[in-house]
Short mmCIF file of C-alpha atoms (C1' of nucleotides) in Angstrom, two decimals:
data_model
loop_
_atom_site.label_atom_id
_atom_site.label_comp_id
_atom_site.label_asym_id
_atom_site.label_seq_id
_atom_site.Cartn_x
_atom_site.Cartn_y
_atom_site.Cartn_z
CA MET O 276 4.91 24.69 0.98
CA GLU O 277 5.55 27.27 4.07
CA THR O 278 7.59 26.29 6.86
CA SER O 279 9.76 28.23 9.28
CA MET O 280 12.10 25.28 9.43
CA LYS O 281 15.37 25.31 7.52
CA VAL O 282 15.52 22.93 4.87
CA ASN O 283 18.84 22.16 3.00
CA LYS O 284 18.78 20.87 -0.53
CA ILE O 285 21.41 18.19 -0.50
CA SER O 286 20.80 17.07 -4.03
CA ASP O 287 18.58 17.30 -7.23
CA CYS O 288 15.68 15.46 -5.31
CA LEU O 289 16.84 15.30 -1.79
CA TRP O 290 16.09 17.83 1.07
CA GLU O 291 17.29 17.42 4.64
CA ILE O 292 15.86 19.09 7.84
CA PRO O 293 19.01 19.28 10.38
CA LYS O 294 18.51 17.52 13.73
CA THR O 295 19.02 21.07 15.06
CA GLU O 296 15.97 22.42 13.69
CA LYS O 297 13.55 20.82 16.42
CA GLU O 298 14.28 19.95 19.93
CA GLY O 299 14.56 16.16 20.41
CA MET O 300 15.42 15.26 16.86
CA LEU O 301 17.73 12.18 17.20
CA VAL O 302 18.34 12.01 13.48
CA PRO O 303 17.96 14.46 10.48
CA ALA O 304 14.66 14.32 8.44
CA ARG O 305 14.84 13.75 4.80
CA ILE O 306 12.29 14.57 2.08
CA TYR O 307 12.47 13.06 -1.61
CA ALA O 308 11.03 15.34 -4.09
CA ASN O 309 11.88 17.51 -7.10
CA ASP O 310 11.54 21.09 -7.05
CA THR O 311 7.92 21.29 -8.22
CA LEU O 312 6.89 18.43 -5.66
CA PHE O 313 8.78 20.04 -3.02
CA GLU O 314 7.22 23.50 -3.43
CA SER O 315 3.70 21.86 -3.41
CA MET O 316 4.49 19.83 -0.41
CA ASP O 317 2.00 19.86 2.37
CA LYS O 318 3.26 21.66 5.39
CA GLY O 319 2.24 19.21 7.69
CA VAL O 320 4.90 16.69 6.30
CA PHE O 321 7.85 18.97 7.74
CA GLU O 322 6.17 19.28 11.28
CA GLN O 323 5.28 15.31 11.37
CA ILE O 324 8.52 14.01 9.88
CA THR O 325 10.55 16.05 12.36
CA ASN O 326 8.26 14.58 15.11
CA VAL O 327 8.97 11.05 13.85
CA ALA O 328 12.61 12.02 13.90
CA CYS O 329 12.28 12.14 17.89
CA LEU O 330 11.07 8.67 18.40
CA PRO O 331 13.17 6.64 20.49
CA GLY O 332 15.55 4.17 18.82
CA ILE O 333 15.18 5.86 15.18
CA GLN O 334 18.06 4.94 12.79
CA LYS O 335 19.74 7.18 10.37
CA TYR O 336 17.04 9.64 9.20
CA ALA O 337 13.16 9.85 9.14
CA LEU O 338 12.19 9.65 5.38
CA CYS O 339 9.40 11.07 3.47
CA MET O 340 8.73 9.54 -0.04
CA PRO O 341 7.85 12.06 -2.86
CA ASP O 342 4.07 11.17 -2.67
CA GLY O 343 4.06 12.13 1.06
CA HIS O 344 1.49 14.31 2.58
CA TRP O 345 0.04 14.63 6.11
CA GLY O 346 -1.44 11.84 7.91
CA TYR O 347 -2.32 10.55 11.39
CA GLY O 348 0.77 11.17 13.34
CA PHE O 349 3.58 9.87 10.66
CA PRO O 350 3.17 11.48 7.07
CA ILE O 351 1.61 9.13 4.51
CA GLY O 352 4.68 8.41 2.35
CA GLY O 353 6.77 8.00 5.81
CA VAL O 354 9.55 5.56 6.46
CA ALA O 355 11.43 5.03 9.84
CA ALA O 356 13.49 2.32 11.01
CA PHE O 357 13.88 1.81 14.82
CA ASP O 358 16.26 -0.08 16.53
CA THR O 359 14.40 -3.72 17.49
CA LYS O 360 16.51 -3.78 20.75
CA ASP O 361 15.64 -0.12 22.02
CA GLY O 362 13.37 1.23 19.68
CA ILE O 363 9.58 1.52 19.52
CA ILE O 364 6.48 0.46 17.45
CA SER O 365 3.95 2.63 16.48
CA PRO O 366 0.61 2.21 15.08
CA GLY O 367 0.71 5.76 13.42
CA GLY O 368 3.79 4.69 11.40
CA ILE O 369 1.75 1.65 9.85
CA GLY O 370 -1.82 3.42 9.22
CA PHE O 371 -5.06 2.26 10.24
CA ASP O 372 -5.49 0.00 7.01
CA ILE O 373 -2.90 -2.53 8.16
CA ASN O 374 -1.33 -4.17 5.05
CA CYS O 375 -3.04 -1.91 2.50
CA GLY O 376 -1.32 -2.92 -0.74
CA MET O 377 -1.28 -3.49 -4.40
CA ARG O 378 -1.32 -6.47 -6.32
CA LEU O 379 -0.68 -6.68 -10.20
CA ILE O 380 -2.01 -9.70 -12.27
CA THR O 381 -1.42 -10.55 -15.83
CA THR O 382 -3.56 -11.81 -18.75
CA ASN O 383 -2.71 -13.04 -22.22
CA LEU O 384 -5.83 -10.98 -23.61
CA LYS O 385 -5.34 -8.05 -25.51
CA ALA O 386 -7.03 -4.59 -25.33
CA GLU O 387 -8.63 -5.17 -28.82
CA GLU O 388 -10.37 -8.23 -27.33
CA VAL O 389 -11.25 -6.80 -23.89
CA LYS O 390 -12.25 -3.15 -24.90
CA PRO O 391 -15.45 -4.28 -26.82
CA ARG O 392 -16.70 -6.31 -23.73
CA ILE O 393 -15.43 -3.87 -21.10
CA ARG O 394 -18.80 -3.05 -19.57
CA GLU O 395 -19.95 -6.69 -19.55
CA LEU O 396 -16.51 -7.46 -17.69
CA ILE O 397 -16.73 -4.64 -15.47
CA ASN O 398 -20.15 -5.44 -14.50
CA GLU O 399 -19.32 -9.00 -13.87
CA LEU O 400 -16.31 -7.99 -11.76
CA PHE O 401 -18.65 -5.55 -9.71
CA ARG O 402 -21.02 -8.56 -8.83
CA ALA O 403 -18.10 -10.81 -7.90
CA VAL O 404 -15.80 -8.17 -5.78
CA PRO O 405 -18.07 -6.33 -3.34
CA ALA O 406 -17.21 -2.39 -2.99
CA GLY O 407 -18.01 0.22 -0.81
CA VAL O 408 -18.31 0.98 2.86
CA GLY O 409 -19.49 -1.97 4.70
CA ALA O 410 -19.26 -4.26 1.88
CA LYS O 411 -19.77 -8.09 2.80
CA GLY O 412 -18.19 -10.83 1.08
CA THR O 413 -20.14 -14.08 -0.01
CA LEU O 414 -17.43 -15.86 1.94
CA LYS O 415 -18.35 -15.87 5.71
CA ALA O 416 -15.67 -17.28 7.67
CA SER O 417 -15.79 -19.15 10.84
CA VAL O 418 -13.67 -18.40 13.90
CA THR O 419 -11.59 -21.46 13.03
CA GLN O 420 -11.00 -20.36 9.50
CA LEU O 421 -10.24 -16.98 10.41
CA LYS O 422 -7.56 -18.12 12.81
CA GLY O 423 -6.10 -20.16 9.87
CA ILE O 424 -6.15 -16.84 7.55
CA MET O 425 -4.62 -14.92 10.31
CA GLU O 426 -1.73 -17.18 10.84
CA ARG O 427 -1.27 -18.64 7.21
CA GLY O 428 -2.68 -15.75 4.85
CA VAL O 429 -2.33 -16.97 1.42
CA ASP O 430 -1.16 -20.51 2.44
CA TRP O 431 -4.72 -20.81 3.77
CA CYS O 432 -6.40 -19.46 0.66
CA ILE O 433 -4.52 -21.97 -1.71
CA GLU O 434 -5.31 -24.95 0.50
CA ASN O 435 -8.98 -23.98 0.38
CA GLY O 436 -9.28 -23.49 -3.19
CA TYR O 437 -8.86 -19.80 -3.61
CA GLY O 438 -5.52 -19.95 -5.42
CA TRP O 439 -2.82 -21.68 -7.24
CA PRO O 440 0.24 -23.08 -5.81
CA GLN O 441 2.58 -20.82 -7.72
CA ASP O 442 0.72 -17.46 -6.44
CA ARG O 443 2.57 -17.67 -3.10
CA GLU O 444 5.98 -17.03 -4.09
CA LYS O 445 4.81 -14.01 -6.25
CA ILE O 446 3.73 -12.09 -3.00
CA GLU O 447 5.79 -10.19 -0.45
CA GLU O 448 6.56 -12.69 2.20
CA CYS O 449 4.76 -15.34 0.21
CA GLY O 450 1.61 -13.96 1.59
CA HIS O 451 2.04 -14.65 5.29
CA ILE O 452 4.52 -13.26 7.89
CA PRO O 453 5.54 -15.67 10.44
CA GLY O 454 4.67 -14.42 14.16
CA ALA O 455 1.26 -13.64 13.77
CA ASP O 456 -0.81 -14.57 17.16
CA PRO O 457 -4.67 -14.45 16.78
CA SER O 458 -4.69 -14.49 20.61
CA LYS O 459 -3.64 -10.92 20.48
CA VAL O 460 -6.77 -9.83 18.46
CA SER O 461 -9.86 -8.57 20.07
CA GLU O 462 -13.18 -10.36 19.46
CA LYS O 463 -14.63 -7.12 17.99
CA ALA O 464 -11.77 -6.98 15.34
CA ILE O 465 -12.50 -10.97 14.53
CA SER O 466 -16.19 -10.00 14.15
CA ARG O 467 -15.63 -7.13 11.92
CA GLY O 468 -13.25 -9.18 9.74
CA ALA O 469 -15.67 -12.30 9.53
CA ASN O 470 -17.49 -11.32 6.33
CA GLN O 471 -15.22 -8.98 4.69
CA LEU O 472 -13.01 -11.31 2.94
CA GLY O 473 -12.77 -10.82 -0.90
CA THR O 474 -13.94 -7.38 -0.52
CA LEU O 475 -12.48 -4.04 -1.87
CA GLY O 476 -13.61 -1.23 0.66
CA SER O 477 -13.96 2.36 -0.11
CA GLY O 478 -11.98 5.48 -0.37
CA ASN O 479 -9.16 4.98 -2.69
CA HIS O 480 -9.39 1.30 -2.99
CA TYR O 481 -10.10 -0.02 -6.55
CA LEU O 482 -9.75 -3.00 -8.97
CA GLU O 483 -8.69 -1.62 -12.40
CA VAL O 484 -8.34 -3.47 -15.78
CA GLN O 485 -5.32 -1.85 -17.43
CA MET O 486 -3.52 -2.16 -20.62
CA VAL O 487 -0.01 -1.86 -21.73
CA LYS O 488 0.88 0.44 -24.49
CA ILE O 489 4.00 -0.27 -26.29
CA ASP O 490 5.49 3.15 -25.85
CA ASN O 491 5.01 2.84 -22.11
CA ILE O 492 7.50 0.09 -21.67
CA PHE O 493 10.72 1.58 -20.28
CA ASP O 494 12.77 -1.73 -19.65
CA GLU O 495 11.65 -4.49 -22.14
CA LYS O 496 13.81 -7.11 -20.52
CA THR O 497 12.73 -6.57 -16.78
CA ALA O 498 9.03 -6.12 -18.11
CA GLY O 499 9.39 -9.47 -19.80
CA ILE O 500 10.66 -11.37 -16.61
CA PHE O 501 7.85 -9.80 -14.66
CA GLY O 502 5.25 -11.39 -17.18
CA ILE O 503 4.58 -8.18 -19.50
CA SER O 504 5.71 -8.52 -23.14
CA GLU O 505 2.73 -8.05 -25.13
CA LYS O 506 1.81 -4.85 -26.87
CA ASN O 507 -1.82 -3.81 -25.83
CA GLN O 508 -1.50 -6.74 -23.05
CA ILE O 509 -4.28 -6.38 -20.56
CA VAL O 510 -3.59 -6.45 -16.90
CA ILE O 511 -5.67 -6.20 -13.65
CA MET O 512 -4.35 -4.12 -10.70
CA VAL O 513 -6.07 -4.22 -7.02
CA HIS O 514 -5.64 -1.95 -4.29
CA CYS O 515 -7.13 -2.69 -1.06
CA GLY O 516 -6.33 -3.85 2.64
CA SER O 517 -7.44 -5.40 5.79
CA ARG O 518 -10.72 -3.59 5.82
CA GLY O 519 -12.70 -3.21 9.21
CA PHE O 520 -10.39 -5.91 10.79
CA GLY O 521 -7.23 -4.12 10.39
CA HIS O 522 -8.74 -0.94 11.43
CA GLN O 523 -10.11 -2.41 14.75
CA VAL O 524 -6.86 -3.62 15.44
CA ALA O 525 -5.19 -0.31 15.21
CA THR O 526 -8.03 1.33 17.17
CA ASP O 527 -7.53 -1.18 19.99
CA TYR O 528 -3.88 -0.89 20.33
CA LEU O 529 -3.83 3.16 20.23
CA LYS O 530 -5.82 2.81 23.28
CA VAL O 531 -3.30 0.23 24.73
CA PHE O 532 -0.49 2.26 23.87
CA ASP O 533 -2.07 5.33 25.37
CA LYS O 534 -1.67 3.78 28.69
CA ALA O 535 1.63 2.15 28.16
CA MET O 536 3.16 5.55 27.30
CA LYS O 537 2.32 6.64 30.76
CA LYS O 538 3.65 3.32 32.07
CA TYR O 539 6.91 3.56 30.52
CA GLY O 540 7.26 7.28 31.22
CA MET O 541 7.47 7.99 27.39
CA THR O 542 6.50 11.56 25.75
CA VAL O 543 5.98 11.97 22.06
CA LYS O 544 5.60 15.42 20.17
CA ASP O 545 2.14 14.63 19.12
CA ARG O 546 -0.46 12.25 20.55
CA GLU O 547 -1.01 10.37 17.44
CA LEU O 548 2.59 9.17 17.66
CA ALA O 549 1.56 6.78 20.50
CA CYS O 550 4.20 3.89 20.63
CA ALA O 551 5.66 1.45 22.99
CA PRO O 552 8.92 -0.19 22.91
CA PHE O 553 9.01 -2.88 20.48
CA LYS O 554 10.31 -5.48 23.09
CA SER O 555 7.61 -4.58 25.63
CA SER O 556 4.60 -6.83 26.15
CA GLU O 557 2.36 -4.19 24.65
CA GLY O 558 4.70 -3.28 21.64
CA SER O 559 4.97 -7.32 21.05
CA ASP O 560 1.15 -7.71 21.42
CA TYR O 561 0.58 -5.23 18.90
CA TYR O 562 3.14 -6.46 16.46
CA LYS O 563 1.76 -9.96 16.68
CA ALA O 564 -1.99 -8.50 16.06
CA MET O 565 -0.64 -6.31 13.22
CA LEU O 566 0.57 -9.34 11.48
CA CYS O 567 -2.73 -10.99 11.87
CA ALA O 568 -4.19 -8.09 10.06
CA ALA O 569 -1.47 -8.14 7.48
CA ASN O 570 -1.72 -11.74 6.95
CA SER O 571 -5.62 -11.35 6.30
CA ALA O 572 -4.87 -8.43 3.95
CA PHE O 573 -2.79 -10.67 1.78
CA ALA O 574 -5.65 -13.42 1.92
CA ASN O 575 -8.22 -10.51 0.93
CA ARG O 576 -6.25 -9.88 -2.15
CA GLN O 577 -5.97 -13.62 -2.92
CA ILE O 578 -9.70 -14.18 -2.52
CA ILE O 579 -10.29 -11.28 -4.81
CA THR O 580 -7.79 -12.52 -7.46
CA HIS O 581 -9.87 -15.88 -7.40
CA ARG O 582 -13.14 -13.85 -7.95
CA ILE O 583 -10.99 -12.11 -10.86
CA ARG O 584 -10.06 -15.46 -12.36
CA GLU O 585 -13.89 -16.80 -12.14
CA SER O 586 -15.04 -13.40 -13.67
CA PHE O 587 -12.68 -13.32 -16.42
CA SER O 588 -13.36 -17.03 -17.20
CA LYS O 589 -17.05 -16.63 -17.47
CA VAL O 590 -16.91 -13.37 -19.49
CA PHE O 591 -14.09 -14.98 -22.10
CA ASN O 592 -15.62 -18.45 -21.79
CA THR O 593 -12.45 -20.14 -21.02
CA SER O 594 -10.30 -21.25 -17.95
CA ALA O 595 -8.53 -18.57 -16.02
CA GLU O 596 -5.23 -20.95 -16.98
CA ASN O 597 -5.91 -20.39 -20.63
CA LEU O 598 -6.31 -16.68 -20.16
CA GLY O 599 -2.81 -16.63 -18.28
CA ILE O 600 -4.06 -14.95 -15.02
CA GLU O 601 -1.02 -15.03 -13.13
CA ILE O 602 0.06 -12.72 -10.30
CA VAL O 603 3.23 -10.55 -11.18
CA TYR O 604 3.68 -9.55 -7.46
CA ASP O 605 1.54 -8.14 -4.56
CA VAL O 606 3.27 -5.43 -2.29
CA ALA O 607 2.23 -4.26 1.14
CA HIS O 608 2.44 -0.37 1.85
CA ASN O 609 1.18 0.03 5.30
CA ILE O 610 3.04 -2.14 7.50
CA ALA O 611 6.19 -2.55 10.03
CA LYS O 612 8.80 -5.28 9.14
CA VAL O 613 12.11 -6.79 10.78
CA GLU O 614 14.85 -6.26 8.36
CA LYS O 615 18.41 -5.95 8.62
CA TYR O 616 20.74 -3.09 7.40
CA LYS O 617 24.20 -2.01 7.52
CA ILE O 618 24.28 1.06 9.88
CA ASP O 619 27.45 2.57 10.79
CA GLY O 620 29.55 -0.25 9.47
CA LYS O 621 27.58 -2.81 11.60
CA GLU O 622 24.67 -4.99 10.70
CA LYS O 623 21.65 -3.97 12.45
CA GLU O 624 18.01 -5.52 13.09
CA VAL O 625 15.55 -2.84 12.69
CA LEU O 626 11.69 -2.50 12.41
CA VAL O 627 10.99 -0.46 9.35
CA HIS O 628 7.70 1.33 9.35
CA ARG O 629 6.43 2.06 5.94
CA LYS O 630 3.34 3.89 5.98
CA GLY O 631 2.01 4.67 2.28
CA SER O 632 5.83 3.49 1.23
CA THR O 633 6.68 0.15 -0.50
CA ARG O 634 9.46 -2.35 -0.03
CA CYS O 635 11.76 -2.18 -3.05
CA PHE O 636 14.19 -4.61 -2.35
CA GLY O 637 17.28 -4.77 -5.06
CA PRO O 638 18.62 -7.51 -7.06
CA GLY O 639 20.20 -10.76 -5.37
CA ARG O 640 17.72 -10.70 -2.16
CA LYS O 641 16.70 -14.15 -1.08
CA GLU O 642 13.25 -12.64 -0.24
CA LEU O 643 12.56 -12.22 -3.95
CA PRO O 644 11.27 -15.30 -6.09
CA GLU O 645 14.09 -16.97 -8.07
CA ILE O 646 12.69 -15.71 -11.41
CA TYR O 647 13.09 -11.97 -10.19
CA ARG O 648 16.24 -12.00 -8.36
CA SER O 649 18.47 -10.90 -11.17
CA VAL O 650 16.35 -7.58 -11.69
CA GLY O 651 15.12 -6.58 -8.36
CA GLN O 652 11.55 -6.65 -6.58
CA PRO O 653 8.65 -5.59 -8.84
CA VAL O 654 7.25 -2.54 -7.04
CA ILE O 655 3.40 -1.67 -7.82
CA VAL O 656 2.60 2.01 -7.73
CA GLY O 657 -1.05 2.90 -7.83
CA GLY O 658 -1.84 6.20 -9.57
CA SER O 659 -5.12 8.03 -9.49
CA MET O 660 -7.92 6.48 -11.61
CA GLN O 661 -7.59 8.94 -14.27
CA THR O 662 -3.82 9.22 -14.83
CA GLY O 663 -2.47 5.47 -14.81
CA SER O 664 -0.25 3.27 -12.71
CA TYR O 665 3.53 2.14 -12.79
CA LEU O 666 5.45 -1.09 -12.10
CA LEU O 667 8.88 -0.52 -11.20
CA ALA O 668 11.91 -2.40 -9.98
CA GLY O 669 13.81 -2.17 -6.69
CA THR O 670 17.72 -1.40 -6.56
CA GLU O 671 20.69 -1.88 -4.43
CA LYS O 672 20.83 1.91 -3.74
CA ALA O 673 17.60 1.68 -2.05
CA MET O 674 18.92 -0.90 0.25
CA GLN O 675 21.74 1.78 1.29
CA GLU O 676 19.66 4.89 1.25
CA THR O 677 15.91 4.48 1.91
CA PHE O 678 15.97 0.97 4.12
CA GLY O 679 14.64 -0.66 0.74
CA SER O 680 11.82 1.78 0.42
CA THR O 681 10.03 3.86 -2.33
CA MET O 682 6.92 5.80 -3.00
CA HIS O 683 3.35 3.95 -3.08
CA GLY O 684 1.29 6.11 -5.27
CA ALA O 685 0.69 9.56 -6.50
CA GLY O 686 -0.23 11.07 -3.16
CA ARG O 687 -3.07 13.35 -2.59
CA THR O 688 -2.82 17.21 -2.87
CA MET O 689 -6.23 17.86 -2.09
CA SER O 690 -8.48 16.96 0.87
CA ARG O 691 -11.31 14.73 0.11
CA HIS O 692 -13.52 17.36 0.93
CA ALA O 693 -11.89 19.90 -1.12
CA ALA O 694 -12.14 17.25 -4.15
CA LYS O 695 -15.97 17.05 -3.65
CA LYS O 696 -16.50 20.75 -3.90
CA ARG O 697 -14.50 20.75 -7.11
CA VAL O 698 -15.59 17.54 -9.03
CA ARG O 699 -19.10 16.16 -9.51
CA GLY O 700 -18.95 12.22 -9.34
CA ASP O 701 -21.63 11.64 -12.31
CA GLN O 702 -19.67 14.24 -14.50
CA LEU O 703 -16.41 12.53 -13.83
CA LEU O 704 -17.75 9.20 -14.70
CA LYS O 705 -18.76 10.75 -18.31
CA THR O 706 -15.31 12.41 -18.68
CA MET O 707 -13.57 9.14 -17.94
CA ALA O 708 -15.90 7.20 -20.38
CA LYS O 709 -14.83 9.63 -23.05
CA ASP O 710 -11.18 8.92 -22.04
CA GLY O 711 -11.84 5.36 -22.69
CA ILE O 712 -12.24 4.51 -19.06
CA HIS O 713 -14.91 2.54 -17.96
CA VAL O 714 -16.24 3.06 -14.24
CA LYS O 715 -18.40 1.31 -12.29
CA THR O 716 -18.82 2.78 -8.41
CA ALA O 717 -20.42 2.23 -5.14
CA SER O 718 -20.50 5.90 -4.35
CA MET O 719 -20.50 8.91 -6.90
CA SER O 720 -19.23 11.13 -4.20
CA GLY O 721 -16.40 8.50 -3.47
CA LEU O 722 -15.73 8.67 -7.16
CA ALA O 723 -15.48 12.55 -7.00
CA GLU O 724 -12.84 12.29 -3.86
CA GLU O 725 -10.84 10.34 -6.41
CA ALA O 726 -10.55 12.57 -9.24
CA GLY O 727 -7.02 12.89 -10.91
CA ILE O 728 -6.93 16.31 -10.07
CA ALA O 729 -6.95 15.79 -6.21
CA TYR O 730 -3.69 13.82 -6.85
CA LYS O 731 0.22 14.77 -7.54
CA ASN O 732 1.37 14.10 -11.13
CA ILE O 733 2.37 10.47 -10.52
CA SER O 734 4.94 10.69 -13.47
CA GLU O 735 6.81 13.26 -11.40
CA VAL O 736 6.72 11.05 -8.36
CA VAL O 737 8.15 8.09 -10.13
CA GLU O 738 10.62 10.12 -12.11
CA THR O 739 11.83 11.79 -8.69
CA MET O 740 12.95 8.07 -7.51
CA ASP O 741 13.88 6.84 -10.86
CA GLY O 742 16.30 9.58 -11.45
CA LEU O 743 17.99 9.02 -8.00
CA GLY O 744 18.15 5.28 -8.89
CA ILE O 745 15.99 4.40 -5.96
CA THR O 746 13.45 2.55 -8.06
CA LYS O 747 13.66 2.09 -11.85
CA LYS O 748 10.70 2.57 -14.17
CA VAL O 749 9.67 -0.63 -16.01
CA VAL O 750 6.35 0.04 -17.32
CA LYS O 751 3.42 2.57 -17.18
CA LEU O 752 -0.08 1.03 -17.21
CA LYS O 753 -3.22 2.83 -18.48
CA PRO O 754 -6.73 2.15 -17.09
CA ILE O 755 -9.55 0.80 -19.34
CA GLY O 756 -11.99 -0.06 -16.56
CA ASN O 757 -12.43 0.63 -12.88
CA ILE O 758 -14.35 -0.84 -10.03
CA LYS O 759 -14.26 1.60 -6.95
CA GLY O 760 -15.87 1.56 -3.49
"C1'" DA W 213 -8.51 4.00 5.59
"C1'" DT W 214 -13.08 3.25 8.72
"C1'" DG W 215 -20.14 -0.25 10.40
"C1'" DT W 216 -16.79 7.84 8.01
"C1'" DA W 217 -18.41 9.56 15.91
"C1'" DC W 218 -17.90 6.96 22.34
#
DNA sequence: ATGTAC
């Protein structure tokens, strides 16, 4: 970390840049990190998060989570809430991969049953869930079907045989956010999305078979409520988003917003922060199109879940029901949502941008499935393929301090380019096999980019927010098999 | 992240 900005340490794991540090800052910027994470924090984060603090209508603070690093306009790991009356919406605060997110799925299988057959299982999953750049799914949706998916997300999937009725409530927003309007989505986005349903994509997207080690259960009661109670229990984690569809929506509206900025006489610190008033026609159109992409990403993860059920059923020669393949939860970590918070003593409606950040609502919230309401929202944090992932629970403190938000993963420390220079994909594959992780990848160079050394230490990231009481650790999950794009 | 560049 090198910056000329004044950064005050205000508590053990919380840092603040006062609004006097940059002309135009409307609120302070806050960074969540322990000393180690703070020292290694990408310098771009300081520049970007203080730029975000200048955007119209921002409330309280511009936030960056401990997994934060430089991104397009906003840092990845960024959280910013804007007044829905006079604030903005910005594609850079959501990300190109709209509703990129995580899903965690249980089984009642044990590691000792799965490990001997991991190669066969991974081969089957690799066949059933297409991975890699430009991967096409076996389901080719018509324009009418796509419209249904954009508007109704997971409900469409369940009605069409790609899920079980009980799946819907175990998904953020029940797998579809109302207000999506397909007429705000370009033909080009629709054509890119038509054959990508049920596909994983590339980059850091993966499908992982994981196990629960007994000494990695930190909160037995909450884990049990989330469906994790067995020693050596096998679970499945999926990380993917809206593929080319969401990417095209973001691209389309960045162009629209470039013009809208001139029209409304708005200026921003960085062109990548292109935005429009949320209530303007441009802002509202983007929001409605963004929700179409968000719903299709929920549907994408749902169709992948269906393929997982089919694959496990085939390999273990019994029904998915018998195998207990149930959703724990599904979270979006690239999205903007309308939520209400108490700000300066008054309840206020805000548009919370979470870019590489996860909603982590505390206990009692009506948005949570009834069975989880006593313990808070499950939060799924995907680590690097080598180091494992976490399941956490949201808290009331997060509602007060971070607009109900926490980290989304480990966070990169190394560029993709730098990682490829340090690591060879074929060697990494062998190293991981020795560590008991069977990997199948669509791209060896892509695998090298995702090496564990290219990421922060996930445990430190998780501990930072656990120590502050923003999210509480429930379970750490160890990978045994991985499919990546 | 992304038919990894319009």
